[in-house]
Short mmCIF file of C-alpha atoms and ligand atoms in Angstrom, two decimals:
data_model
loop_
_atom_site.label_atom_id
_atom_site.label_comp_id
_atom_site.label_asym_id
_atom_site.label_seq_id
_atom_site.Cartn_x
_atom_site.Cartn_y
_atom_site.Cartn_z
CA MET Z 15 125.74 112.93 99.44
CA THR Z 16 126.37 110.11 97.04
CA GLU Z 17 124.19 109.30 93.97
CA GLU Z 18 124.31 105.67 94.20
CA PRO Z 19 121.29 103.88 95.89
CA THR Z 20 121.19 103.13 99.46
CA PRO Z 21 122.10 99.62 100.05
CA ASP Z 22 119.45 97.12 101.48
CA ALA Z 23 119.90 96.03 104.87
CA LEU Z 24 122.27 93.21 105.71
CA GLU Z 25 119.46 90.40 106.30
CA THR Z 26 119.69 88.39 109.40
CA PRO Z 27 119.43 84.84 108.48
CA GLU Z 28 119.06 82.12 110.73
CA ALA Z 29 122.36 80.89 112.14
CA GLU Z 30 123.33 78.17 109.57
CA GLU Z 31 124.41 74.74 110.21
CA GLN Z 32 128.27 74.78 109.53
CA PRO Z 33 130.10 71.38 108.84
CA ILE Z 34 132.78 70.69 111.72
CA LYS Z 35 136.34 70.63 109.98
CA GLN Z 36 138.22 68.08 111.60
CA ARG Z 37 141.56 68.46 112.35
CA LYS Z 38 143.97 67.60 109.77
CA ASN Z 39 146.65 65.91 111.62
CA GLY Z 40 144.67 62.54 112.10
CA LEU Z 41 144.11 62.73 116.18
CA TYR Z 42 140.70 61.83 115.80
CA PRO Z 43 140.86 58.61 113.82
CA GLY Z 44 136.94 57.42 115.18
CA VAL Z 45 135.20 58.89 117.47
CA SER Z 46 132.22 56.45 119.10
CA ASP Z 47 129.07 57.67 119.98
CA GLU Z 48 129.45 57.43 123.62
CA LEU Z 49 132.28 59.63 123.67
CA ALA Z 50 130.72 62.10 121.52
CA GLU Z 51 127.78 62.37 123.91
CA SER Z 52 130.00 62.73 126.73
CA MET Z 53 131.54 65.57 125.47
CA LYS Z 54 128.58 67.41 124.73
CA SER Z 55 127.85 68.04 128.48
CA GLY Z 56 129.13 68.25 131.95
CA TRP Z 57 130.49 71.59 131.40
CA ALA Z 58 129.94 74.59 133.48
CA ASP Z 59 128.36 78.00 132.32
CA THR Z 60 131.50 80.22 132.29
CA GLU Z 61 129.74 83.39 130.32
CA LEU Z 62 131.18 86.20 131.69
CA HIS Z 63 128.69 89.34 132.81
CA ASP Z 64 129.00 93.10 133.54
CA LEU Z 65 132.31 93.40 131.95
CA SER Z 66 133.89 96.64 131.79
CA PRO Z 67 134.52 98.51 128.05
CA ILE Z 68 137.95 98.57 127.16
CA GLU Z 69 139.62 102.09 127.77
CA GLN Z 70 139.77 103.19 124.34
CA ALA Z 71 135.62 102.51 123.00
CA PRO Z 72 135.24 106.00 123.73
CA ASP Z 73 138.06 106.52 121.19
CA THR Z 74 137.01 104.04 118.75
CA ALA Z 75 133.45 105.07 118.58
CA ARG Z 76 135.07 108.73 117.49
CA ARG Z 77 136.98 107.23 115.13
CA ARG Z 78 134.12 105.28 113.34
CA ALA Z 79 132.10 108.54 113.74
CA ALA Z 80 134.24 110.30 111.62
CA LEU Z 81 134.76 107.28 109.19
CA SER Z 82 131.15 107.29 108.97
CA ALA Z 83 130.93 110.85 108.16
CA ARG Z 84 133.39 110.66 104.96
CA PHE Z 85 131.69 107.65 103.40
CA PRO Z 86 127.90 108.45 103.56
CA GLY Z 87 125.45 105.98 102.36
CA GLU Z 88 128.05 103.52 101.70
CA ARG Z 89 128.65 99.94 103.33
CA LEU Z 90 132.68 99.91 104.69
CA VAL Z 91 133.99 96.29 105.41
CA VAL Z 92 137.13 96.41 107.47
CA PRO Z 93 138.57 92.92 108.29
CA ALA Z 94 140.95 91.78 111.02
CA GLY Z 95 142.39 89.06 108.80
CA SER Z 96 143.19 85.47 109.23
CA LEU Z 97 145.55 83.24 110.15
CA ARG Z 98 148.52 82.42 107.56
CA THR Z 99 150.02 79.16 107.33
CA ARG Z 100 153.70 78.97 108.50
CA SER Z 101 154.07 75.43 107.66
CA ASN Z 102 151.47 72.41 107.24
CA ASP Z 103 149.01 72.94 109.98
CA THR Z 104 150.98 75.53 111.61
CA GLU Z 105 150.43 79.25 111.69
CA TYR Z 106 152.05 82.53 111.90
CA GLY Z 107 151.14 84.36 115.37
CA PHE Z 108 148.39 86.42 114.33
CA ARG Z 109 148.27 90.21 114.67
CA ALA Z 110 145.13 92.18 113.78
CA ALA Z 111 145.04 94.62 110.90
CA THR Z 112 145.95 97.80 111.71
CA GLU Z 113 142.76 99.85 110.37
CA TYR Z 114 140.42 97.02 112.28
CA ALA Z 115 142.48 97.53 115.67
CA TYR Z 116 142.00 101.29 115.12
CA LEU Z 117 138.48 101.28 114.79
CA THR Z 118 137.11 98.33 116.88
CA GLY Z 119 140.10 98.22 119.70
CA ASP Z 120 139.62 94.26 119.33
CA GLN Z 121 142.46 91.89 117.87
CA THR Z 122 140.19 88.67 116.98
CA GLU Z 123 141.49 86.83 113.91
CA ASN Z 124 138.78 86.60 111.51
CA GLY Z 125 137.10 89.58 113.45
CA VAL Z 126 135.24 91.95 110.73
CA LEU Z 127 133.73 95.48 111.18
CA VAL Z 128 131.12 96.50 109.12
CA LEU Z 129 129.45 100.05 108.72
CA GLU Z 130 126.25 99.52 107.58
CA PRO Z 131 124.38 102.80 106.28
CA ASP Z 132 120.99 103.58 108.04
CA ALA Z 133 118.44 105.04 106.11
CA GLY Z 134 118.57 107.87 107.77
CA GLY Z 135 122.26 108.82 107.61
CA GLY Z 136 125.25 107.70 109.47
CA HIS Z 137 126.10 103.99 109.83
CA GLN Z 138 125.31 101.28 112.38
CA ALA Z 139 128.38 99.48 113.56
CA THR Z 140 128.53 95.71 113.67
CA VAL Z 141 131.55 93.76 114.71
CA TYR Z 142 131.46 89.90 113.38
CA LEU Z 143 133.49 87.56 115.22
CA LEU Z 144 133.54 84.01 115.78
CA PRO Z 145 131.52 82.69 118.60
CA ARG Z 146 132.21 80.78 121.55
CA SER Z 147 132.47 77.22 120.00
CA ASP Z 148 129.19 74.85 120.02
CA ARG Z 149 129.50 71.87 122.60
CA GLU Z 150 126.25 70.32 121.04
CA ASN Z 151 127.84 69.41 117.73
CA GLY Z 152 131.57 68.69 118.86
CA GLU Z 153 133.12 71.83 117.17
CA PHE Z 154 134.58 72.74 120.29
CA TRP Z 155 137.08 70.06 120.46
CA LEU Z 156 137.13 68.63 117.02
CA ASP Z 157 137.26 71.85 115.00
CA GLY Z 158 140.91 73.01 114.41
CA GLN Z 159 139.42 76.56 115.34
CA GLY Z 160 137.70 74.62 118.50
CA GLU Z 161 138.46 76.40 122.14
CA LEU Z 162 139.67 73.62 123.16
CA TRP Z 163 142.47 73.55 121.07
CA VAL Z 164 143.07 77.39 120.65
CA GLY Z 165 141.68 79.10 123.74
CA ARG Z 166 138.57 80.56 125.25
CA ARG Z 167 136.83 83.25 123.09
CA HIS Z 168 134.70 85.95 124.16
CA SER Z 169 131.14 85.24 123.37
CA LEU Z 170 129.43 87.52 121.43
CA GLY Z 171 127.44 88.97 124.32
CA GLU Z 172 130.84 89.66 126.23
CA ALA Z 173 132.37 91.20 122.88
CA GLU Z 174 129.41 93.40 122.93
CA GLN Z 175 130.30 94.54 126.25
CA LEU Z 176 133.77 95.01 125.80
CA LEU Z 177 133.65 96.99 122.32
CA GLY Z 178 130.80 98.83 122.72
CA LEU Z 179 129.51 97.23 119.52
CA PRO Z 180 126.83 95.11 118.51
CA ALA Z 181 128.52 91.32 117.56
CA LYS Z 182 127.22 88.96 115.44
CA ASP Z 183 128.59 85.44 114.19
CA VAL Z 184 131.20 86.34 111.46
CA ARG Z 185 130.42 82.93 109.67
CA GLU Z 186 127.23 84.30 108.52
CA LEU Z 187 128.90 87.56 106.82
CA ALA Z 188 130.17 86.47 103.64
CA GLY Z 189 126.66 85.12 102.48
CA ARG Z 190 125.38 88.42 103.66
CA LEU Z 191 127.62 90.43 101.90
CA GLY Z 192 127.36 88.52 98.61
CA ASP Z 193 123.68 88.90 98.92
CA ALA Z 194 123.54 92.72 99.47
CA THR Z 195 123.29 95.49 97.23
CA GLY Z 196 124.26 99.07 97.11
CA PRO Z 197 127.72 100.47 97.09
CA VAL Z 198 130.63 99.05 99.13
CA ARG Z 199 133.97 99.83 100.14
CA ALA Z 200 136.53 97.41 101.86
CA VAL Z 201 139.89 97.32 103.16
CA ARG Z 202 141.84 94.84 100.94
CA GLY Z 203 144.43 92.29 101.67
CA HIS Z 204 143.69 90.70 105.23
CA ASP Z 205 140.86 88.40 104.31
CA ALA Z 206 140.41 86.79 101.07
CA GLY Z 207 137.36 85.32 102.07
CA ILE Z 208 135.53 88.30 102.49
CA GLU Z 209 137.29 89.93 99.28
CA ALA Z 210 135.95 86.89 97.45
CA ALA Z 211 132.47 87.86 98.44
CA LEU Z 212 132.60 91.07 97.33
CA THR Z 213 134.49 90.52 94.58
CA ASP Z 214 131.61 91.92 91.94
CA LYS Z 215 131.02 94.97 94.24
CA VAL Z 216 134.16 96.77 94.90
CA THR Z 217 136.59 98.46 92.92
CA ALA Z 218 140.08 99.04 93.62
CA GLU Z 219 139.96 102.66 93.38
CA ARG Z 220 137.28 103.42 95.65
CA ASP Z 221 138.66 100.76 98.15
CA GLU Z 222 141.91 102.82 97.61
CA GLU Z 223 139.95 106.02 98.88
CA LEU Z 224 139.22 104.01 101.99
CA ARG Z 225 142.53 102.93 102.70
CA VAL Z 226 143.99 106.41 102.32
CA PHE Z 227 141.45 107.82 104.32
CA LEU Z 228 142.00 105.36 107.29
CA SER Z 229 145.69 106.45 106.63
CA GLU Z 230 145.16 109.84 107.28
CA GLN Z 231 143.13 109.64 110.17
CA ARG Z 232 145.79 108.18 112.25
CA LEU Z 233 148.03 111.18 111.29
CA VAL Z 234 147.14 112.98 114.85
CA LYS Z 235 147.16 110.78 117.77
CA ASP Z 236 144.84 110.87 120.88
CA GLU Z 237 145.65 110.99 124.00
CA PHE Z 238 144.84 107.11 124.65
CA GLU Z 239 147.56 106.71 121.71
CA ILE Z 240 150.32 108.97 122.99
CA ALA Z 241 150.17 107.06 126.40
CA GLN Z 242 150.31 103.94 124.49
CA LEU Z 243 153.40 105.11 122.71
CA GLN Z 244 154.77 105.90 125.49
CA ARG Z 245 154.40 102.61 127.17
CA ALA Z 246 155.72 101.14 123.98
CA VAL Z 247 159.02 103.35 124.13
CA ASP Z 248 159.31 102.54 128.00
CA SER Z 249 159.19 99.00 127.70
CA THR Z 250 161.53 99.28 124.96
CA VAL Z 251 164.37 101.31 127.17
CA ARG Z 252 163.95 98.25 129.27
CA GLY Z 253 164.52 95.83 126.39
CA PHE Z 254 167.80 98.18 125.39
CA GLU Z 255 169.08 98.02 128.90
CA ASP Z 256 168.54 93.85 128.79
CA VAL Z 257 170.87 93.80 125.95
CA VAL Z 258 173.47 96.12 127.41
CA LYS Z 259 173.38 93.70 130.87
CA VAL Z 260 174.14 90.65 128.61
CA LEU Z 261 176.33 91.76 125.75
CA ASP Z 262 179.11 89.12 127.16
CA LYS Z 263 176.50 86.35 126.47
CA ALA Z 264 175.95 88.13 123.00
CA GLU Z 265 179.66 88.28 122.64
CA ALA Z 266 179.96 84.60 123.34
CA THR Z 267 177.62 83.54 121.06
CA SER Z 268 176.27 86.11 118.31
CA GLU Z 269 173.76 88.91 117.39
CA ARG Z 270 170.88 86.18 117.98
CA TYR Z 271 171.39 86.38 122.15
CA ILE Z 272 170.16 90.01 121.50
CA GLU Z 273 167.45 89.59 119.35
CA GLY Z 274 166.22 86.85 122.05
CA THR Z 275 166.85 89.24 124.69
CA PHE Z 276 165.19 92.22 123.66
CA PHE Z 277 162.36 89.77 122.31
CA LEU Z 278 162.09 88.32 125.80
CA ARG Z 279 161.08 91.81 127.01
CA ALA Z 280 158.78 92.30 124.23
CA ARG Z 281 156.45 89.20 125.02
CA VAL Z 282 156.36 89.95 128.66
CA GLU Z 283 155.45 93.39 128.36
CA GLY Z 284 153.51 93.71 125.44
CA ASN Z 285 152.36 91.85 122.13
CA ASP Z 286 155.34 91.25 120.42
CA VAL Z 287 158.29 93.41 118.64
CA GLY Z 288 156.50 95.79 116.42
CA TYR Z 289 159.17 94.63 113.57
CA GLY Z 290 162.02 92.46 113.52
CA SER Z 291 164.58 93.65 115.47
CA ILE Z 292 167.96 95.08 113.77
CA CYS Z 293 170.81 93.45 115.87
CA ALA Z 294 173.65 94.71 113.58
CA SER Z 295 177.14 94.10 114.81
CA GLY Z 296 180.59 95.47 113.10
CA PRO Z 297 179.68 95.57 109.43
CA HIS Z 298 176.49 94.52 109.50
CA ALA Z 299 175.12 98.12 111.04
CA THR Z 300 175.83 99.23 107.39
CA THR Z 301 172.90 96.96 105.96
CA LEU Z 302 169.90 99.00 106.82
CA HIS Z 303 167.45 96.16 107.63
CA TRP Z 304 169.79 93.47 109.00
CA VAL Z 305 167.27 91.12 110.53
CA ARG Z 306 169.28 88.06 109.91
CA ASN Z 307 171.13 88.57 113.20
CA ASP Z 308 173.12 85.52 112.88
CA GLY Z 309 176.76 87.30 112.99
CA PRO Z 310 179.43 87.48 115.72
CA VAL Z 311 179.37 90.49 118.50
CA ARG Z 312 183.07 91.57 118.99
CA SER Z 313 184.81 93.70 121.20
CA GLY Z 314 185.87 96.73 119.43
CA ASP Z 315 182.75 96.93 116.92
CA LEU Z 316 179.76 98.86 116.97
CA LEU Z 317 176.37 97.35 117.85
CA LEU Z 318 173.15 99.17 116.31
CA LEU Z 319 170.44 98.04 117.87
CA ASP Z 320 167.08 98.78 116.09
CA ALA Z 321 164.40 97.41 118.16
CA GLY Z 322 160.72 98.41 119.09
CA VAL Z 323 158.37 96.66 122.05
CA GLU Z 324 154.71 96.66 120.33
CA THR Z 325 152.21 97.22 123.29
CA THR Z 326 149.33 94.87 123.99
CA THR Z 327 146.98 97.48 122.06
CA LEU Z 328 149.41 97.08 119.20
CA TYR Z 329 151.29 100.63 119.33
CA THR Z 330 155.02 100.17 118.60
CA ALA Z 331 158.30 102.05 119.31
CA ASP Z 332 160.86 102.25 117.24
CA VAL Z 333 164.04 103.31 118.77
CA THR Z 334 168.16 102.83 117.66
CA ARG Z 335 171.33 103.22 119.40
CA THR Z 336 174.73 102.68 117.90
CA LEU Z 337 176.78 101.33 121.38
CA PRO Z 338 180.43 100.49 121.63
CA VAL Z 339 180.30 96.60 122.55
CA SER Z 340 183.39 97.40 124.34
CA GLY Z 341 181.57 100.06 126.52
CA THR Z 342 184.00 102.72 124.69
CA TYR Z 343 184.02 104.23 121.34
CA THR Z 344 187.20 104.56 119.50
CA PRO Z 345 188.31 108.09 118.23
CA LEU Z 346 186.78 107.51 114.55
CA GLN Z 347 183.68 105.69 115.76
CA ARG Z 348 183.13 108.94 118.13
CA LYS Z 349 183.95 111.13 115.44
CA ILE Z 350 181.25 109.48 113.00
CA TYR Z 351 178.38 108.99 116.05
CA ASP Z 352 178.95 112.62 117.04
CA ALA Z 353 178.34 113.84 113.35
CA VAL Z 354 175.22 111.72 113.79
CA HIS Z 355 174.10 113.05 116.96
CA GLU Z 356 174.41 116.67 116.00
CA ALA Z 357 172.67 115.88 113.00
CA GLN Z 358 169.92 114.33 114.89
CA GLU Z 359 169.77 117.14 117.48
CA ALA Z 360 169.15 119.58 114.46
CA GLY Z 361 166.41 117.28 113.14
CA ILE Z 362 164.42 117.20 116.77
CA ALA Z 363 165.08 120.89 116.80
CA ALA Z 364 162.91 121.41 113.51
CA VAL Z 365 159.80 119.18 114.64
CA LYS Z 366 157.09 121.71 116.04
CA PRO Z 367 153.91 122.62 115.21
CA GLY Z 368 153.60 124.44 111.73
CA ALA Z 369 157.15 123.31 110.57
CA LYS Z 370 157.06 121.53 107.31
CA TYR Z 371 157.31 117.93 107.38
CA ARG Z 372 160.66 118.04 105.34
CA ASP Z 373 162.31 120.64 107.54
CA PHE Z 374 163.80 117.89 109.98
CA HIS Z 375 165.18 115.77 107.16
CA ASP Z 376 166.71 118.95 105.40
CA ALA Z 377 168.24 119.84 109.17
CA ALA Z 378 169.69 116.65 109.75
CA GLN Z 379 171.11 116.01 106.14
CA ARG Z 380 172.37 119.47 106.18
CA VAL Z 381 174.69 118.43 109.39
CA LEU Z 382 175.92 115.00 107.84
CA ALA Z 383 176.71 117.04 104.45
CA THR Z 384 178.79 119.77 106.25
CA ARG Z 385 180.87 116.76 108.12
CA LEU Z 386 181.28 114.62 105.06
CA VAL Z 387 182.76 117.49 103.13
CA GLU Z 388 184.64 118.34 106.31
CA TRP Z 389 186.13 115.04 106.38
CA GLY Z 390 187.11 115.07 102.74
CA LEU Z 391 184.84 112.19 101.65
CA VAL Z 392 182.90 114.44 98.86
CA GLU Z 393 183.59 117.60 97.23
CA GLY Z 394 182.17 120.79 98.39
CA PRO Z 395 180.82 123.52 98.46
CA VAL Z 396 177.76 121.96 100.86
CA GLU Z 397 175.16 123.40 98.83
CA ARG Z 398 176.51 121.16 95.94
CA VAL Z 399 176.16 118.26 97.77
CA LEU Z 400 172.77 118.79 99.35
CA GLU Z 401 171.38 120.10 95.79
CA LEU Z 402 172.76 116.63 94.09
CA GLY Z 403 172.08 114.40 96.89
CA LEU Z 404 175.34 113.43 96.87
CA GLN Z 405 175.64 112.72 100.76
CA ARG Z 406 172.83 109.70 100.48
CA ARG Z 407 175.86 107.81 99.21
CA TRP Z 408 176.15 107.47 102.93
CA THR Z 409 173.10 108.65 104.75
CA LEU Z 410 171.03 106.14 102.81
CA HIS Z 411 167.45 106.46 103.99
CA GLY Z 412 164.83 109.56 104.71
CA THR Z 413 165.55 111.02 108.24
CA GLY Z 414 162.06 109.56 109.74
CA HIS Z 415 158.59 108.54 109.35
CA MET Z 416 154.92 108.71 111.30
CA LEU Z 417 154.78 106.10 114.22
CA GLY Z 418 152.15 104.51 115.77
CA LEU Z 419 150.03 101.19 115.43
CA ASP Z 420 152.51 100.56 112.48
CA VAL Z 421 156.18 101.32 112.46
CA HIS Z 422 155.86 103.40 109.26
CA ASP Z 423 152.60 104.80 110.24
CA CYS Z 424 150.03 106.48 107.89
CA ALA Z 425 151.92 104.81 104.88
CA VAL Z 426 149.17 105.66 102.12
CA ALA Z 427 148.27 108.93 103.42
CA ARG Z 428 148.77 111.45 100.23
CA THR Z 429 151.99 113.47 99.87
CA GLU Z 430 149.95 116.88 100.75
CA THR Z 431 148.93 115.43 104.20
CA TYR Z 432 152.03 113.89 104.90
CA VAL Z 433 155.83 114.07 103.53
CA GLY Z 434 154.50 117.51 102.02
CA GLY Z 435 152.27 118.37 104.89
CA THR Z 436 152.97 120.30 107.94
CA LEU Z 437 153.43 119.09 111.64
CA GLU Z 438 150.41 119.17 114.13
CA PRO Z 439 150.48 118.65 117.85
CA GLY Z 440 149.75 115.07 118.39
CA MET Z 441 151.62 113.77 115.63
CA CYS Z 442 154.69 111.39 116.38
CA LEU Z 443 157.45 110.91 114.25
CA THR Z 444 160.77 109.18 114.28
CA VAL Z 445 163.90 111.40 114.08
CA GLU Z 446 166.85 108.86 112.88
CA PRO Z 447 169.65 109.95 110.69
CA GLY Z 448 172.72 107.52 110.11
CA LEU Z 449 175.87 107.59 108.55
CA TYR Z 450 176.80 104.05 106.82
CA PHE Z 451 180.12 103.30 105.33
CA GLN Z 452 179.88 100.20 103.37
CA PRO Z 453 182.96 97.38 103.79
CA ASP Z 454 183.41 97.79 100.12
CA ASP Z 455 183.36 101.16 99.46
CA LEU Z 456 186.38 101.99 97.88
CA THR Z 457 185.62 105.85 97.98
CA VAL Z 458 186.23 106.16 101.51
CA PRO Z 459 189.71 105.70 103.40
CA GLU Z 460 189.92 102.09 104.70
CA GLU Z 461 189.47 102.71 108.45
CA TYR Z 462 185.57 104.03 107.79
CA ARG Z 463 184.89 100.89 106.00
CA GLY Z 464 182.13 98.86 107.76
CA ILE Z 465 181.12 101.44 110.28
CA GLY Z 466 177.34 102.12 110.87
CA VAL Z 467 175.80 104.59 112.79
CA ARG Z 468 172.18 105.13 113.14
CA ILE Z 469 170.64 107.03 116.32
CA GLU Z 470 166.82 106.86 116.33
CA ASP Z 471 164.30 108.64 118.48
CA ASP Z 472 160.44 108.67 118.94
CA ILE Z 473 159.10 112.35 118.89
CA LEU Z 474 155.84 113.64 119.91
CA VAL Z 475 155.15 117.33 118.16
CA THR Z 476 153.42 119.16 120.94
CA GLU Z 477 151.42 122.61 120.94
CA ASP Z 478 154.84 124.12 121.85
CA GLY Z 479 157.28 122.38 120.22
CA ASN Z 480 158.17 118.60 120.88
CA ARG Z 481 158.63 115.89 123.35
CA ASN Z 482 160.90 112.89 122.85
CA LEU Z 483 159.25 110.01 124.15
CA SER Z 484 162.67 107.85 124.11
CA ALA Z 485 164.51 110.28 126.27
CA GLY Z 486 164.79 107.91 128.90
CA LEU Z 487 167.67 106.52 126.63
CA PRO Z 488 171.31 108.17 126.46
CA ARG Z 489 171.96 109.88 123.15
CA SER Z 490 175.30 111.74 123.25
CA ALA Z 491 178.65 109.46 123.26
CA ASP Z 492 179.63 110.22 126.62
CA ASP Z 493 176.27 109.43 127.95
CA VAL Z 494 176.03 106.10 126.43
CA GLU Z 495 179.48 105.27 127.85
CA ALA Z 496 178.48 106.38 131.27
CA TRP Z 497 174.88 104.30 130.89
CA MET Z 498 176.52 101.20 129.57
CA ALA Z 499 179.44 101.53 132.27
CA ARG Z 500 176.80 101.51 135.01
CA ILE Z 501 174.68 98.84 133.77
CA VAL Z 502 177.82 96.66 133.37
CA ALA Z 503 178.54 97.44 136.98
CA GLN Z 504 175.56 96.28 138.27
CA ARG Z 505 175.92 93.21 136.62
CA SER Z 506 178.74 91.93 138.36
N1 LIG P 616 162.88 99.96 111.83
C1 LIG P 616 162.73 100.34 111.12
C2 LIG P 616 162.88 101.98 111.04
O1 LIG P 616 163.47 102.61 111.53
O2 LIG P 616 162.32 102.54 110.19
MN1 MN P 617 162.26 104.18 111.86
MN1 MN P 618 164.16 101.80 113.50
#
């Protein structure tokens, strides 16, 4: 129980008259009274009735109940976020904040979920949304967010049916939050307007506790989430096949052809890519987050493609394959590839319930350190290399991370529940060892320089071990070559 007072329930004031923000681009220098009058009427009633709830509505309700139980007596505010300016009056594509999507299943910009404590315990959840545009006051065609410009929105009544939550007008929320009393926690970083309304009511420390809870809540995925992750991976597999089909066109242009090809699959089958695709050919493969993708694609080089489709429900895959552009690995490329593959196999084998989270990382690093010593690149014994972390000059990054709505999911979970924790069924993580020899690394023989290899799969912890969600893509060097040959043969 909290010692702080139960907050006053948020009052429901009369809807306030909102001023219309005219579009800034000056398309409407003047509106005659006759035109304004004409635009008010003659529109069909398109209200939708008897909508089925979204598939995950029972899951979002369960998640909200767990959140409610963790913070009794406190008002909880979880915004979807708002549009961000790209330049002048154009905006970046909107992607709802992960916490909001997780708790509502909704993805509408400016939406806010509020959990209002009930006097009798528990909370009343309400989603605050922009309602359909008013036609009487001209909002729908004169306001930049009017439906005539941005498309039809769901009415509040429709949103209630879809989400299984009461829905209210978000334009009233900041005022209500400003007036309300009692303890409040908010997820920060998404909605400056809401944060401004709460400035004197929230503390960074208490908000951080909310953020940590919401991160840890997502560590174990439910069945809906697992199905979505599989869907994201399946689209990603098709996206990788698309890329192999057009490697000749990429050779004639640049890495951008690969990025664009994968993006097409992501947009057609999903919402977007879950992160900037890394389309790294030749020495670019040694740059971990190479997203400029403006380099050449050359036969004889490796292509490291790290990409993931994000589903329409915002779950993302995160898969990497390192492919020979020519279709065949050179002997040295294959030697390095095989070592990474062996490390990944060892890592995947260590993913099982009850294992320490760090086990798969340690297993993969041990294989890579062993090979590096064997190749004479670092002085052994292997135990000394591992103890001093000397292999990291070439392995560079951790061997994986949780995966879900965020590509690096559950990122603010506490050490004891994540990197220092234990694997449980329903967790989903990447296993992605790599070896990277920088083009200017004078400590390795010249022929190694500029070679980068990573293999990354999405692994679900099951009751008795694990399931590789991305097993639809080949991993061994032989299988990759055979798969590429098949796809290229189909092309001609
Ligand atoms: N694509 C980013 C990562 O593999 O973690
Ligand atoms: Mn990853
Ligand atoms: Mn990745």
